[in-house]
Short mmCIF file of C-alpha atoms in Angstrom, two decimals:
data_model
loop_
_atom_site.label_atom_id
_atom_site.label_comp_id
_atom_site.label_asym_id
_atom_site.label_seq_id
_atom_site.Cartn_x
_atom_site.Cartn_y
_atom_site.Cartn_z
CA UNK A 1 112.18 90.97 103.53
CA UNK A 2 111.74 93.58 100.82
CA UNK A 3 108.54 94.65 99.10
CA UNK A 4 109.21 96.63 95.91
CA UNK A 5 106.58 99.10 94.71
CA UNK A 6 106.48 100.16 91.05
CA UNK A 7 104.42 103.29 90.42
CA UNK A 8 103.82 104.55 86.89
CA UNK A 9 102.11 107.81 87.83
CA UNK A 10 103.20 110.81 85.78
CA UNK A 11 102.11 113.73 87.96
CA UNK A 12 103.28 114.91 91.35
CA UNK A 13 101.36 114.40 93.55
CA UNK A 14 99.92 111.34 91.87
CA UNK A 15 96.83 109.28 92.68
CA UNK A 16 98.74 106.27 91.32
CA UNK A 17 101.53 106.83 93.84
CA UNK A 18 98.94 107.38 96.58
CA UNK A 19 97.32 104.02 95.83
CA UNK A 20 100.76 102.36 95.68
CA UNK A 21 101.69 103.81 99.08
CA UNK A 22 98.42 102.69 100.65
CA UNK A 23 98.84 99.16 99.29
CA UNK A 24 102.38 99.05 100.66
CA UNK A 25 101.22 100.30 104.07
CA UNK A 26 98.45 97.69 104.18
CA UNK A 27 100.99 94.97 103.38
CA UNK A 28 103.47 96.11 106.04
CA UNK A 29 100.66 96.24 108.60
CA UNK A 30 100.37 92.47 108.27
CA UNK A 31 104.14 92.00 108.36
CA UNK A 32 104.70 93.75 111.68
CA UNK A 33 106.38 90.66 113.14
CA UNK A 34 108.78 90.42 110.20
CA UNK A 35 111.78 92.60 109.37
CA UNK A 36 110.15 94.02 106.25
CA UNK A 37 110.73 97.21 104.28
CA UNK A 38 109.54 98.76 101.05
CA UNK A 39 111.35 100.33 98.12
CA UNK A 40 109.44 102.58 95.72
CA UNK A 41 110.38 102.87 92.04
CA UNK A 42 108.88 105.94 90.34
CA UNK A 43 108.89 105.18 86.63
CA UNK A 44 108.46 108.81 85.60
CA UNK A 45 111.95 109.43 86.99
CA UNK A 46 113.32 106.64 84.76
CA UNK A 47 111.49 107.48 81.52
CA UNK A 48 114.60 108.74 79.72
CA UNK A 49 116.69 105.77 80.87
CA UNK A 50 113.98 103.33 79.71
CA UNK A 51 114.01 104.89 76.23
CA UNK A 52 117.82 104.77 76.15
CA UNK A 53 117.79 101.10 77.03
CA UNK A 54 115.50 100.31 74.09
CA UNK A 55 117.82 102.18 71.72
CA UNK A 56 121.22 101.06 73.05
CA UNK A 57 120.39 97.68 74.57
CA UNK A 58 122.14 98.66 77.81
CA UNK A 59 120.42 100.01 80.94
CA UNK A 60 121.82 103.16 82.56
CA UNK A 61 122.84 102.76 86.19
CA UNK A 62 119.58 103.94 87.81
CA UNK A 63 117.45 101.76 85.56
CA UNK A 64 119.72 98.75 86.13
CA UNK A 65 119.34 99.23 89.88
CA UNK A 66 115.54 99.36 89.52
CA UNK A 67 115.44 96.20 87.41
CA UNK A 68 117.69 94.43 89.93
CA UNK A 69 115.45 95.56 92.80
CA UNK A 70 112.37 94.09 91.13
CA UNK A 71 114.20 90.82 90.44
CA UNK A 72 115.39 90.54 94.06
CA UNK A 73 112.09 91.52 95.69
CA UNK A 74 110.21 89.10 97.91
CA UNK A 75 106.94 90.65 96.74
CA UNK A 76 105.95 93.25 94.16
CA UNK A 77 103.25 95.93 94.05
CA UNK A 78 102.66 97.27 90.53
CA UNK A 79 100.34 100.24 89.97
CA UNK A 80 99.59 102.09 86.74
CA UNK A 81 97.26 104.85 85.60
CA UNK A 82 94.81 103.91 82.88
CA UNK A 83 95.65 105.12 79.37
CA UNK A 84 93.31 104.32 76.46
CA UNK A 85 91.63 101.58 78.48
CA UNK A 86 94.85 99.79 79.43
CA UNK A 87 98.15 100.20 81.30
CA UNK A 88 100.34 103.16 80.41
CA UNK A 89 103.08 102.87 77.79
CA UNK A 90 105.70 103.74 80.41
CA UNK A 91 104.49 100.92 82.66
CA UNK A 92 104.56 98.38 79.82
CA UNK A 93 107.97 99.58 78.61
CA UNK A 94 109.51 99.03 82.04
CA UNK A 95 108.20 95.50 82.33
CA UNK A 96 109.25 94.79 78.73
CA UNK A 97 112.82 95.23 80.03
CA UNK A 98 112.45 92.79 82.92
CA UNK A 99 114.34 89.53 82.42
CA UNK A 100 111.90 86.82 81.37
CA UNK A 101 112.59 84.76 84.49
CA UNK A 102 112.77 87.57 87.06
CA UNK A 103 109.13 87.37 88.13
CA UNK A 104 108.66 83.61 88.02
CA UNK A 105 106.72 82.60 91.15
CA UNK A 106 106.98 86.09 92.67
CA UNK A 107 103.82 87.34 94.46
CA UNK A 108 102.50 90.41 92.64
CA UNK A 109 99.75 92.74 93.82
CA UNK A 110 98.15 94.72 90.98
CA UNK A 111 96.64 98.19 91.16
CA UNK A 112 95.37 100.84 88.75
CA UNK A 113 93.88 104.31 88.88
CA UNK A 114 91.53 106.10 86.50
CA UNK A 115 89.06 108.92 86.19
CA UNK A 116 86.00 106.73 85.88
CA UNK A 117 84.68 103.43 87.19
CA UNK A 118 84.14 102.29 83.59
CA UNK A 119 87.80 101.20 83.52
CA UNK A 120 87.55 99.06 86.66
CA UNK A 121 88.23 95.81 84.78
CA UNK A 122 91.59 97.02 83.46
CA UNK A 123 93.31 95.00 86.16
CA UNK A 124 91.70 91.83 84.78
CA UNK A 125 91.81 92.28 81.00
CA UNK A 126 95.21 94.04 80.78
CA UNK A 127 97.35 93.76 83.91
CA UNK A 128 96.62 90.20 84.98
CA UNK A 129 97.38 88.66 81.54
CA UNK A 130 100.66 90.61 81.36
CA UNK A 131 101.96 89.31 84.68
CA UNK A 132 100.63 85.82 84.05
CA UNK A 133 102.70 85.81 80.86
CA UNK A 134 105.72 86.77 82.99
CA UNK A 135 104.93 83.72 85.18
CA UNK A 136 104.35 85.83 88.28
CA UNK A 137 102.12 84.69 91.13
CA UNK A 138 99.30 87.20 90.58
CA UNK A 139 97.25 87.63 93.74
CA UNK A 140 93.47 87.18 93.62
CA UNK A 141 92.58 90.71 94.73
CA UNK A 142 93.56 93.59 92.44
CA UNK A 143 92.65 97.17 93.38
CA UNK A 144 91.26 99.77 90.98
CA UNK A 145 90.61 103.30 92.24
CA UNK A 146 88.47 105.72 90.25
CA UNK A 147 88.34 109.39 91.15
CA UNK A 148 85.11 108.94 93.09
CA UNK A 149 86.49 106.02 95.12
CA UNK A 150 88.89 108.06 97.23
CA UNK A 151 87.63 108.37 100.77
CA UNK A 152 85.06 105.61 100.28
CA UNK A 153 84.95 102.66 102.66
CA UNK A 154 84.90 100.15 99.81
CA UNK A 155 88.32 101.22 98.54
CA UNK A 156 89.81 100.98 102.03
CA UNK A 157 88.43 97.48 102.41
CA UNK A 158 89.86 96.34 99.07
CA UNK A 159 93.25 97.80 99.93
CA UNK A 160 93.26 96.06 103.31
CA UNK A 161 92.32 92.71 101.76
CA UNK A 162 94.92 93.01 99.00
CA UNK A 163 97.65 93.94 101.48
CA UNK A 164 96.78 90.94 103.65
CA UNK A 165 97.02 88.63 100.63
CA UNK A 166 100.46 89.90 99.62
CA UNK A 167 101.73 89.61 103.19
CA UNK A 168 100.35 86.07 103.44
CA UNK A 169 102.14 84.94 100.31
CA UNK A 170 105.46 86.62 101.06
CA UNK A 171 105.65 85.48 104.70
CA UNK A 172 102.83 82.99 105.39
CA UNK A 173 104.15 81.90 108.79
CA UNK A 174 104.13 85.47 110.07
CA UNK A 175 100.58 86.38 109.15
CA UNK A 176 97.85 85.22 111.56
CA UNK A 177 94.32 84.85 110.34
CA UNK A 178 91.54 82.40 109.57
CA UNK A 179 92.24 79.26 107.63
CA UNK A 180 95.55 77.60 106.97
CA UNK A 181 98.41 79.58 105.49
CA UNK A 182 98.88 78.70 101.82
CA UNK A 183 101.53 76.16 100.95
CA UNK A 184 103.55 75.89 97.76
CA UNK A 185 100.76 74.02 95.96
CA UNK A 186 98.29 76.74 96.92
CA UNK A 187 100.58 79.43 95.56
CA UNK A 188 101.08 77.56 92.32
CA UNK A 189 97.34 77.13 91.90
CA UNK A 190 96.72 80.88 91.77
CA UNK A 191 98.74 81.16 88.56
CA UNK A 192 96.33 80.24 85.74
CA UNK A 193 99.11 78.41 83.90
CA UNK A 194 99.31 75.73 86.62
CA UNK A 195 97.23 72.57 86.43
CA UNK A 196 99.22 70.69 89.06
CA UNK A 197 99.10 70.77 92.81
CA UNK A 198 95.93 72.36 94.12
CA UNK A 199 92.94 74.49 93.23
CA UNK A 200 92.43 77.41 95.60
CA UNK A 201 89.46 79.56 96.48
CA UNK A 202 89.60 82.73 98.57
CA UNK A 203 86.82 83.71 100.93
CA UNK A 204 87.05 86.70 103.31
CA UNK A 205 85.46 84.67 106.10
CA UNK A 206 87.32 81.39 105.72
CA UNK A 207 90.68 82.45 104.30
CA UNK A 208 92.45 80.23 101.80
CA UNK A 209 90.95 76.84 101.05
CA UNK A 210 93.11 74.24 99.34
CA UNK A 211 91.59 71.35 97.40
CA UNK A 212 93.96 68.76 95.89
CA UNK A 213 93.80 68.89 92.12
CA UNK A 214 93.35 65.13 91.87
CA UNK A 215 90.33 65.32 94.17
CA UNK A 216 88.70 68.08 92.11
CA UNK A 217 89.45 66.24 88.88
CA UNK A 218 87.97 63.00 90.21
CA UNK A 219 84.77 64.82 91.14
CA UNK A 220 84.41 65.99 87.54
CA UNK A 221 84.71 62.53 86.01
CA UNK A 222 81.56 60.89 84.75
CA UNK A 223 80.93 57.57 86.53
#
């Protein structure tokens, strides 16, 4: 099993890469009984190749390998710094080059970093719609880390929860925990585009709860 990590940090060292590494470690912690490994794609190292691809229409070898790795991944962690209240241009450019079907149904864990907590909803108003458009299975918990969050218990808890969710959806049988492991209907329900199968809620105490869509719909009907 392979978890691919895409980091769009521009500096070295990078808080974006640090968050990406911690999310990957939290995921692997819950996949200890599975032969799992991670591959990290640093977009700053591919910036020139990404620009060339837009101009020529053909990806250089390193970029092609990165795109293939994302397409073949069992799960994806995507982390970007915040630029002008949204994802970075480099991050968006890379995912603009992804084949339109490469992420269909693939579990994706979202993360972002910024200098202030005022951008904490960037994962919801920018990242989540992008990956929903790409038909990915966007996990419920996204992690935003502002400068003041590092070293705080709350960030560690969010990272741990997000890692557990990604592990559960990439290898549900291998991840113990409360509640039943999600089935295919549960996974489909997380994607906002799906109105078939089930409706799912996530509770830290009870795990994943699956309610058949027909049952929820019937409860909404006026007698």
